[in-house]
Each structure stands twice: as C-alpha cells, then as structure tokens.
Tab-separated table of C-alpha atoms and ligand atoms in Angstrom:
chain	number	residue	atom	x	y	z
T	1	MET	CA	0.350	-0.404	-0.026
T	2	SER	CA	1.450	3.854	-0.914
T	3	GLY	CA	0.961	6.435	0.592
T	4	SER	CA	2.389	8.373	3.820
T	5	SER	CA	1.733	7.079	7.112
T	6	ARG	CA	-0.471	9.530	9.884
T	7	ILE	CA	1.550	8.879	12.995
T	8	ASN	CA	4.133	10.825	14.341
T	9	THR	CA	6.618	10.016	16.825
T	10	ASP	CA	9.529	12.356	18.424
T	11	VAL	CA	11.714	9.071	18.706
T	12	ASP	CA	14.476	9.438	16.424
T	13	PHE	CA	16.031	5.938	15.451
T	14	ASN	CA	19.203	7.087	15.237
T	15	GLN	CA	20.266	8.572	18.797
T	16	ASN	CA	22.409	6.377	20.354
T	17	GLY	CA	20.813	5.390	24.367
T	18	LYS	CA	17.521	5.041	25.298
T	19	GLN	CA	14.750	6.473	24.253
T	20	VAL	CA	11.331	5.618	25.463
T	21	THR	CA	8.740	7.427	24.019
T	22	THR	CA	5.578	7.034	21.931
T	23	LEU	CA	4.078	6.209	18.094
T	24	ASN	CA	1.249	8.861	18.081
T	25	LEU	CA	-1.849	7.623	15.410
T	26	PRO	CA	-4.405	11.022	15.310
T	27	HIS	CA	-7.568	9.372	16.123
T	28	SER	CA	-10.866	12.112	15.944
T	29	PRO	CA	-14.249	10.037	18.372
T	30	HIS	CA	-17.027	11.476	19.683
T	31	ASP	CA	-14.932	12.679	22.898
T	32	ASP	CA	-12.071	13.831	21.585
T	33	ALA	CA	-11.542	15.789	18.480
T	34	TRP	CA	-7.799	15.834	18.219
T	35	GLY	CA	-6.378	13.593	20.252
T	36	VAL	CA	-4.014	10.959	19.747
T	37	ILE	CA	-3.900	6.518	20.382
T	38	GLN	CA	0.292	6.575	21.823
T	39	ILE	CA	2.151	3.256	21.045
T	40	PRO	CA	4.569	3.149	23.270
T	41	ILE	CA	8.367	2.525	21.771
T	42	ALA	CA	11.374	2.035	22.764
T	43	VAL	CA	14.737	2.660	20.801
T	44	ILE	CA	17.929	1.500	23.096
T	45	LYS	CA	20.687	1.629	20.466
T	46	ASN	CA	24.724	0.879	20.891
T	47	GLY	CA	26.388	1.534	17.557
T	48	THR	CA	26.907	0.055	14.991
T	49	GLY	CA	24.995	-3.641	14.174
T	50	PRO	CA	21.693	-5.124	13.480
T	51	THR	CA	18.204	-4.234	14.281
T	52	VAL	CA	16.119	-6.329	16.548
T	53	LEU	CA	12.032	-5.718	16.304
T	54	LEU	CA	10.875	-6.898	19.008
T	55	GLU	CA	6.753	-6.990	19.156
T	56	GLY	CA	4.091	-8.032	21.763
T	57	GLY	CA	0.482	-6.899	22.189
T	58	ASN	CA	-0.298	-7.985	18.661
T	59	HIS	CA	-3.112	-9.520	20.120
T	60	GLY	CA	-4.078	-7.978	23.243
T	61	ASP	CA	-5.441	-10.962	25.206
T	62	GLU	CA	-1.225	-12.469	25.227
T	63	TYR	CA	0.022	-10.605	27.777
T	64	GLU	CA	3.539	-12.896	28.127
T	65	GLY	CA	5.750	-11.309	25.988
T	66	PRO	CA	4.635	-7.598	26.660
T	67	ILE	CA	5.723	-8.332	30.205
T	68	ILE	CA	9.254	-9.485	29.396
T	69	LEU	CA	9.405	-6.549	26.643
T	70	GLY	CA	9.005	-3.969	29.089
T	71	ARG	CA	10.932	-6.114	31.458
T	72	MET	CA	13.697	-5.429	29.185
T	73	ILE	CA	12.568	-1.110	28.280
T	74	ARG	CA	13.132	-1.015	31.968
T	75	ASP	CA	16.691	-3.426	32.555
T	76	LEU	CA	18.157	-2.722	29.734
T	77	ASP	CA	21.563	-0.614	29.672
T	78	PRO	CA	22.447	0.238	26.265
T	79	ALA	CA	25.868	-0.365	27.073
T	80	GLU	CA	24.476	-4.322	26.646
T	81	ILE	CA	23.638	-3.291	23.044
T	82	GLN	CA	25.760	-3.841	20.312
T	83	GLY	CA	22.814	-2.671	17.095
T	84	ARG	CA	19.282	-1.397	18.010
T	85	LEU	CA	16.428	-2.556	19.655
T	86	ILE	CA	13.093	-1.074	18.418
T	87	ILE	CA	10.896	-2.506	21.614
T	88	ILE	CA	6.816	-2.411	21.074
T	89	PRO	CA	5.324	-4.649	23.841
T	90	ALA	CA	1.855	-3.438	22.880
T	91	ILE	CA	1.591	-2.567	19.212
T	92	ASN	CA	-2.114	-2.973	18.885
T	93	THR	CA	-2.660	-0.784	22.636
T	94	PRO	CA	-6.716	-0.605	21.799
T	95	ALA	CA	-6.697	-4.511	21.629
T	96	VAL	CA	-3.480	-4.435	24.642
T	97	LEU	CA	-5.854	-1.651	26.743
T	98	ALA	CA	-9.091	-3.842	26.151
T	99	GLY	CA	-7.069	-6.987	26.990
T	100	GLN	CA	-9.296	-8.192	23.386
T	101	ARG	CA	-7.460	-10.259	20.690
T	102	THR	CA	-9.006	-7.920	18.002
T	103	SER	CA	-8.867	-3.696	18.512
T	104	PRO	CA	-12.296	-2.644	20.448
T	105	ILE	CA	-11.951	0.124	17.558
T	106	ASP	CA	-12.755	-0.977	14.863
T	107	GLY	CA	-13.348	-4.675	15.511
T	108	LEU	CA	-10.162	-5.845	13.389
T	109	ASN	CA	-7.521	-8.598	14.360
T	110	PHE	CA	-3.681	-6.695	13.460
T	111	ASN	CA	-2.059	-10.191	13.072
T	112	ARG	CA	-4.414	-10.855	9.621
T	113	CYS	CA	-4.133	-6.891	8.228
T	114	PHE	CA	-0.700	-6.749	6.358
T	115	PRO	CA	0.482	-5.139	4.260
T	116	GLY	CA	-2.104	-2.014	6.024
T	117	ASN	CA	-3.365	0.991	4.951
T	118	PRO	CA	-2.942	4.269	6.193
T	119	ASP	CA	-5.572	5.051	4.811
T	120	GLY	CA	-7.544	2.324	6.426
T	121	THR	CA	-9.159	2.072	9.782
T	122	MET	CA	-7.392	2.208	13.482
T	123	THR	CA	-5.743	-0.589	13.611
T	124	TYR	CA	-4.618	-0.398	9.091
T	125	GLN	CA	-2.658	2.180	9.781
T	126	ILE	CA	-0.704	0.993	12.443
T	127	VAL	CA	0.043	-2.491	9.908
T	128	HIS	CA	1.169	0.383	7.274
T	129	TYR	CA	3.715	2.024	10.177
T	130	VAL	CA	4.814	-1.845	11.478
T	131	HIS	CA	4.865	-2.615	7.417
T	132	ASP	CA	6.480	0.415	5.650
T	133	VAL	CA	7.853	2.203	8.638
T	134	LEU	CA	10.029	0.035	11.049
T	135	PHE	CA	10.005	-3.607	8.322
T	136	ASN	CA	12.567	-1.013	6.419
T	137	ILE	CA	14.949	-0.075	8.993
T	138	ALA	CA	14.746	-4.421	10.606
T	139	ASP	CA	17.221	-6.853	9.920
T	140	ALA	CA	15.111	-9.024	12.686
T	141	PHE	CA	11.903	-9.290	13.829
T	142	ILE	CA	10.701	-10.615	17.011
T	143	ASP	CA	6.594	-11.482	17.350
T	144	LEU	CA	5.506	-12.432	20.938
T	145	HIS	CA	2.313	-14.272	20.436
T	146	SER	CA	0.327	-16.415	23.480
T	147	GLY	CA	-2.341	-18.681	22.889
T	148	GLY	CA	-5.662	-16.114	23.684
T	149	SER	CA	-8.278	-16.285	25.339
T	150	SER	CA	-9.317	-18.496	23.765
T	151	LEU	CA	-6.217	-21.335	23.392
T	152	ASP	CA	-3.574	-22.632	26.227
T	153	ILE	CA	-0.763	-23.546	23.657
T	154	LEU	CA	2.050	-25.743	25.142
T	155	PRO	CA	5.009	-23.277	24.661
T	156	SER	CA	6.701	-23.044	21.621
T	157	ALA	CA	9.368	-21.237	19.534
T	158	ILE	CA	7.610	-20.614	15.441
T	159	ILE	CA	9.277	-20.514	12.540
T	160	GLU	CA	6.850	-20.564	9.317
T	161	PRO	CA	8.760	-21.054	6.182
T	162	SER	CA	9.905	-18.584	3.385
T	163	ASP	CA	10.674	-19.483	0.208
T	164	ASN	CA	13.475	-18.406	0.142
T	165	PRO	CA	15.998	-21.294	1.094
T	166	GLU	CA	18.595	-19.062	2.670
T	167	LEU	CA	16.039	-16.438	4.305
T	168	MET	CA	14.558	-20.224	5.394
T	169	GLN	CA	18.237	-20.696	6.983
T	170	LYS	CA	18.489	-18.025	9.160
T	171	ASN	CA	14.899	-18.508	10.293
T	172	ILE	CA	15.950	-21.673	11.457
T	173	GLU	CA	19.192	-21.295	13.243
T	174	ALA	CA	17.369	-17.844	14.849
T	175	VAL	CA	13.934	-20.107	15.681
T	176	LEU	CA	16.920	-23.118	16.659
T	177	ALA	CA	19.107	-20.220	19.328
T	178	PHE	CA	15.336	-19.148	20.873
T	179	GLY	CA	15.403	-22.815	22.790
T	180	ALA	CA	12.002	-22.733	23.141
T	181	PRO	CA	10.527	-26.907	25.062
T	182	CYS	CA	9.139	-27.034	21.043
T	183	THR	CA	9.863	-25.536	17.723
T	184	LEU	CA	6.950	-25.481	15.838
T	185	VAL	CA	7.057	-24.793	11.734
T	186	LEU	CA	2.635	-23.337	11.239
T	187	ASN	CA	1.645	-21.645	8.141
T	188	ASN	CA	-1.207	-20.771	8.681
T	189	LEU	CA	-2.531	-22.114	6.349
T	190	GLY	CA	-1.132	-20.418	3.401
T	191	GLU	CA	-2.732	-17.130	5.451
T	192	THR	CA	-0.516	-13.881	3.757
T	193	ARG	CA	-2.165	-12.025	6.884
T	194	THR	CA	0.378	-11.970	9.553
T	195	SER	CA	3.146	-9.358	10.473
T	196	MET	CA	5.296	-12.836	10.289
T	197	SER	CA	4.787	-14.089	7.175
T	198	SER	CA	4.758	-10.154	5.884
T	199	ALA	CA	8.149	-9.572	7.973
T	200	ILE	CA	9.832	-13.511	6.328
T	201	ARG	CA	8.545	-12.550	2.504
T	202	ALA	CA	9.944	-8.269	3.250
T	203	GLY	CA	13.468	-10.244	4.001
T	204	LEU	CA	13.478	-10.194	8.010
T	205	ILE	CA	15.114	-13.000	9.933
T	206	SER	CA	11.832	-14.542	11.433
T	207	VAL	CA	11.529	-15.207	14.971
T	208	GLY	CA	7.333	-16.260	16.459
T	209	THR	CA	6.246	-17.899	19.483
T	210	GLU	CA	3.273	-19.468	21.084
T	211	LEU	CA	3.754	-18.822	25.485
T	212	GLY	CA	0.482	-20.489	27.400
T	213	GLY	CA	-2.509	-18.432	26.357
T	214	GLY	CA	-6.749	-19.567	27.712
T	215	GLY	CA	-6.131	-15.003	29.265
T	216	ARG	CA	-3.793	-16.078	31.280
T	217	VAL	CA	-0.164	-15.243	32.369
T	218	SER	CA	2.343	-18.583	32.407
T	219	LEU	CA	5.434	-18.525	35.147
T	220	GLU	CA	6.415	-21.447	32.043
T	221	GLY	CA	6.087	-19.016	29.384
T	222	LEU	CA	7.432	-16.305	30.733
T	223	GLU	CA	10.667	-17.988	31.746
T	224	VAL	CA	10.095	-19.671	28.572
T	225	CYS	CA	10.043	-15.641	26.236
T	226	SER	CA	12.642	-14.191	29.120
T	227	ARG	CA	15.378	-17.020	28.301
T	228	GLY	CA	14.416	-17.240	23.970
T	229	VAL	CA	14.221	-13.843	23.426
T	230	ARG	CA	17.703	-12.706	25.220
T	231	ASN	CA	19.240	-15.714	23.100
T	232	VAL	CA	18.964	-14.839	19.728
T	233	LEU	CA	19.164	-11.605	20.188
T	234	ALA	CA	23.230	-13.528	21.320
T	235	HIS	CA	23.093	-15.477	18.033
T	236	LEU	CA	21.719	-11.881	16.335
T	237	GLY	CA	25.283	-10.477	17.791
T	238	VAL	CA	23.081	-7.372	19.420
T	239	MET	CA	23.918	-8.534	22.598
T	240	LYS	CA	26.223	-10.123	24.450
T	241	GLY	CA	26.318	-13.583	25.216
T	242	THR	CA	28.333	-17.132	24.575
T	243	SER	CA	28.568	-18.204	21.690
T	244	ALA	CA	27.118	-21.627	22.972
T	245	THR	CA	24.016	-22.976	21.037
T	246	PRO	CA	21.601	-23.980	23.018
T	247	GLN	CA	21.181	-27.233	21.709
T	248	GLN	CA	25.615	-27.317	23.123
T	249	LYS	CA	24.038	-26.260	26.287
T	250	GLY	CA	21.272	-29.721	26.811
T	251	HIS	CA	18.253	-27.451	25.897
T	252	LYS	CA	16.245	-30.094	24.250
T	253	THR	CA	13.362	-28.551	21.144
T	254	ARG	CA	11.395	-30.857	19.918
T	255	VAL	CA	10.674	-30.056	16.261
T	256	LYS	CA	6.592	-30.230	14.911
T	257	CYS	CA	4.684	-28.854	13.121
T	258	VAL	CA	0.568	-29.187	11.953
T	259	PRO	CA	0.043	-31.410	9.641
T	260	GLY	CA	-2.628	-29.078	7.505
T	261	ALA	CA	-6.409	-28.705	7.788
T	262	MET	CA	-5.798	-32.279	9.363
T	263	GLY	CA	-4.556	-30.831	12.229
T	264	TYR	CA	-7.578	-28.487	13.563
T	265	VAL	CA	-10.923	-29.399	15.532
T	266	TYR	CA	-13.498	-27.667	14.808
T	267	ALA	CA	-17.155	-27.420	17.485
T	268	PRO	CA	-18.913	-30.114	15.258
T	269	ALA	CA	-22.420	-28.052	17.223
T	270	ALA	CA	-23.001	-25.312	19.801
T	271	GLY	CA	-22.414	-25.656	23.015
T	272	VAL	CA	-20.161	-26.390	26.198
T	273	PHE	CA	-17.215	-28.862	24.908
T	274	GLU	CA	-16.413	-30.982	27.669
T	275	PRO	CA	-12.201	-32.314	25.324
T	276	PHE	CA	-11.294	-35.656	26.732
T	277	HIS	CA	-7.907	-35.056	26.823
T	278	GLU	CA	-5.102	-32.801	28.450
T	279	LYS	CA	-2.952	-30.699	26.229
T	280	GLY	CA	0.348	-32.163	25.239
T	281	ALA	CA	-1.257	-35.590	25.538
T	282	SER	CA	-0.748	-38.555	22.220
T	283	VAL	CA	-3.442	-38.822	20.964
T	284	GLU	CA	-5.053	-41.460	18.065
T	285	LYS	CA	-6.285	-40.345	14.740
T	286	ASP	CA	-10.640	-41.386	15.141
T	287	SER	CA	-10.628	-41.677	18.321
T	288	VAL	CA	-12.220	-38.909	20.352
T	289	ALA	CA	-11.728	-35.106	21.276
T	290	GLY	CA	-14.809	-34.495	23.558
T	291	LEU	CA	-17.993	-33.689	23.500
T	292	VAL	CA	-20.826	-30.888	22.814
T	293	HIS	CA	-23.198	-31.078	25.319
T	294	PHE	CA	-26.682	-28.746	25.052
T	295	LEU	CA	-26.744	-27.465	28.922
T	296	ASP	CA	-30.238	-26.824	28.682
T	297	GLU	CA	-31.069	-30.508	26.915
T	298	PRO	CA	-29.555	-32.675	29.037
T	299	ALA	CA	-31.815	-35.668	27.588
T	300	ARG	CA	-30.458	-34.906	24.347
T	301	THR	CA	-27.197	-37.154	23.025
T	302	PRO	CA	-23.780	-34.924	23.271
T	303	VAL	CA	-22.606	-34.623	20.013
T	304	THR	CA	-18.409	-35.637	19.330
T	305	ALA	CA	-15.955	-34.133	17.653
T	306	TYR	CA	-13.355	-36.525	16.550
T	307	TYR	CA	-9.116	-36.153	15.786
T	308	LYS	CA	-8.623	-36.377	12.066
T	309	CYS	CA	-5.129	-37.376	12.540
T	310	SER	CA	-2.848	-38.745	15.294
T	311	GLY	CA	-0.153	-36.881	17.338
T	312	THR	CA	0.253	-34.721	20.231
T	313	LEU	CA	-2.956	-32.091	20.900
T	314	TYR	CA	-0.366	-28.364	21.342
T	315	ALA	CA	-2.976	-26.247	21.246
T	316	ARG	CA	-6.725	-26.761	23.021
T	317	ARG	CA	-10.109	-23.524	23.499
T	318	GLU	CA	-9.559	-22.933	26.806
T	319	PRO	CA	-13.403	-21.742	27.847
T	320	GLY	CA	-16.551	-24.393	27.593
T	321	ARG	CA	-18.721	-22.164	25.257
T	322	VAL	CA	-18.000	-23.192	21.857
T	323	LYS	CA	-20.247	-22.162	18.785
T	324	ARG	CA	-19.715	-24.156	15.724
T	325	GLY	CA	-16.630	-24.497	13.724
T	326	ASN	CA	-14.561	-22.139	17.428
T	327	CYS	CA	-11.285	-24.567	17.719
T	328	VAL	CA	-11.263	-26.770	20.088
T	329	ALA	CA	-8.110	-28.752	19.337
T	330	VAL	CA	-4.868	-28.366	17.881
T	331	ILE	CA	-2.614	-31.195	16.789
T	332	VAL	CA	1.319	-31.485	16.013
T	333	VAL	CA	2.641	-34.405	14.228
T	334	ASP	CA	6.960	-34.194	14.807
T	335	PHE	CA	8.764	-32.240	11.063
T	336	ASN	CA	9.772	-35.700	9.628
T	337	ASP	CA	5.728	-37.362	9.443
T	338	GLY	CA	3.846	-35.753	6.255
T	339	ILE	CA	5.151	-32.516	5.062
T	340	PRO	CA	8.570	-33.347	3.254
T	341	LYS	CA	9.291	-29.428	2.883
T	342	PRO	CA	10.840	-27.752	3.888
T	343	CYS	CA	13.465	-30.266	5.327
T	344	LEU	CA	16.250	-27.892	5.759
T	345	LEU	CA	15.097	-27.374	9.393
T	346	TYR	CA	17.362	-30.797	9.396
T	347	THR	CA	20.787	-29.697	9.174
T	348	SER	CA	22.808	-29.311	11.818
T	349	PRO	CA	23.091	-25.251	13.075
T	350	SER	CA	25.757	-23.439	11.593
T	351	PRO	CA	28.914	-22.376	13.644
T	352	ARG	CA	28.028	-19.348	15.259
T	353	ASP	CA	29.360	-16.362	14.696
T	354	LYS	CA	33.007	-16.421	17.408
T	355	ARG	CA	31.958	-13.863	19.999
M	401	CA	CA1	-1.579	-14.882	19.077
C-alpha cells in the first residue's frame, strides 16, 4: 500500500542510548476531536550492528511477551547492546488496553491486516507503519504471541516457512537459538496477512512464539520467553551471550508441525465442549477429542468431535462455551512426518559467529 503514515513520533531511530516514548496515531472519535492513540515504543541503540524489532501485543489478550518486553525496556542498559533494538510491547494498544484479541475500535485482528493501509481504519494504519516504516529499518523480527483467550498452547517458538532458502536457513538457526521446549513449523494454512509472513517476505530474520494462553500469565511462558529472546539477540550478535547454542547447552527442542487442515479440530455444534485430553497428550486419529453438550437439553445426546490425525495435543480450547466451527484442538506431529518441505530444518545449525 503506497502513501504516507499519519503516525508521528519524537523518537530518533539513529540516536544512541535509550529512548522510551510513543508513536502517536491521530484518532478523532466523538469524545476527543484532536486526540491520538499513543503506542509505547522504546529504541535502545549502541553503535553499529543489526536492528531487531521486538513486537508484543499483536493480539491484546496475550501477556507474556508484553511483560518481558516491558522488563527489557526498564532493565536494559544501552551498553549491553551492539546495534539497535526497537521494542514495542503493545503494538495494537487499543486491543491490549481492552485485553482483547481484536481492536475495540474497528473490530480487526492486527495479524490479519498486513500489509496495512495508511488510509484504513486504526488497525490498518498501525499495521502499515510496522510494514512500511519499521520492517524497512529492521534486520530481524521477533513477534511474541500466546494462545489468547480462546486457546491454551504448549510454550513454543514458531518458524514460518520461507520460499527463500537462504532466509529459511537463517530463520531456522534463529528459532533453534531461541531454545523453546517445542519448536513449531507453522504456516497458518497459507495465511499471508500475518506480521510474521509479511516480515519474512520483507526479508527479515523472523522468530515467533506461542507462550501459553487462556487469557492468563504463564510462569513457564515468561521464563521461556525471557530466556529465548535473549538467546536470539545473542545469536544475532546484538547482545552479549555465550557462543554455545541452546542445543549445545543441553536444551532440547522438539521440532513439530501442524499437518495442514487435518491438525485442526472444530466444534461440531454450539454448546459446551468437554475435552477428553490434557494439553501435551498423545492422541490417535479418529479417536474422540471431546463432546459438545447441550446443557439446557440434558436428554439430548452430546455431539462428538474427533481427531483427524494422530499426534500431540498442542493447543486446546479454553472457554467451555463454543459455537459451531470454534477451534477446540490443534494437533502437531513430528516435523519429518508428512510434509517434506522445508526439510532444511533438519540440517545442523551452522557454527555461531565467534563472540
Ligand atoms: Ca496470537
């Protein structure tokens, strides 16, 4: 989308040191003629080196990433950095303040609005700034998600496939450097409007996460996130770190993927979903994922939902109440099962830069 952003800011992306300020997006609703939406941003820069864009609050009900990014803004000394961090813990600020996945202003999902539109509604305008301004000055992108209000997810680092083998290899090395207990290859069934897929098309080294969910704050998710982000920054040479990879330090990651549409289980009716398994369970194709109950019709037989493939229960619906078509379970399989590409994930990470 061509055109200039209406977002203004006093941040100087070229200045050394730590700046904590806001991106200001003009917003003129009934009760505020000349107001702005203020999106918090920090730029921490020291000399030359890679620029890493760290994003939280893409969805407003996913809290581990924003908490860790806030901690980094408060605690990081620019002397610990070699290069530049652009940290935005609550990118879709209206959604974050509302604790909602989608913006309360225009009802839109930030992660389905790329590449954005400078003349669009609020969410489109924020997306456009990220896509056209921030992606252009960044070398790498870390997008911190969790399961949000409707799903609880095994803490994991996410890699999206890239058509560019060279970038794919860099993304593999970065996601393995994150060192999450699980590494998931995810393409969102080919969805191209996400921040990750857009960052990859823009040529950025990109790492995502899923860190828990259920609208809660996961202690394990916080720990995985805090350690993983620093691991990636060390891997990219922006922060001091040891040269050992998480694998060399003994951190094991299981590399999994969603086997396409077969991995998703949807509620077959409206009602209350009774899951049959805990997150992390091994489940079998055609076995029962759960039952949808009709609480106001106790004599009516519940409707059964089935798994469409065998694998590990990676994500599970959180609220009991479901509508037909709600995602109630996501199954993942070992990465070598079923999909041949991108098989590069099985090559060993190349030796780290000497630091
Ligand atoms: Ca999310």
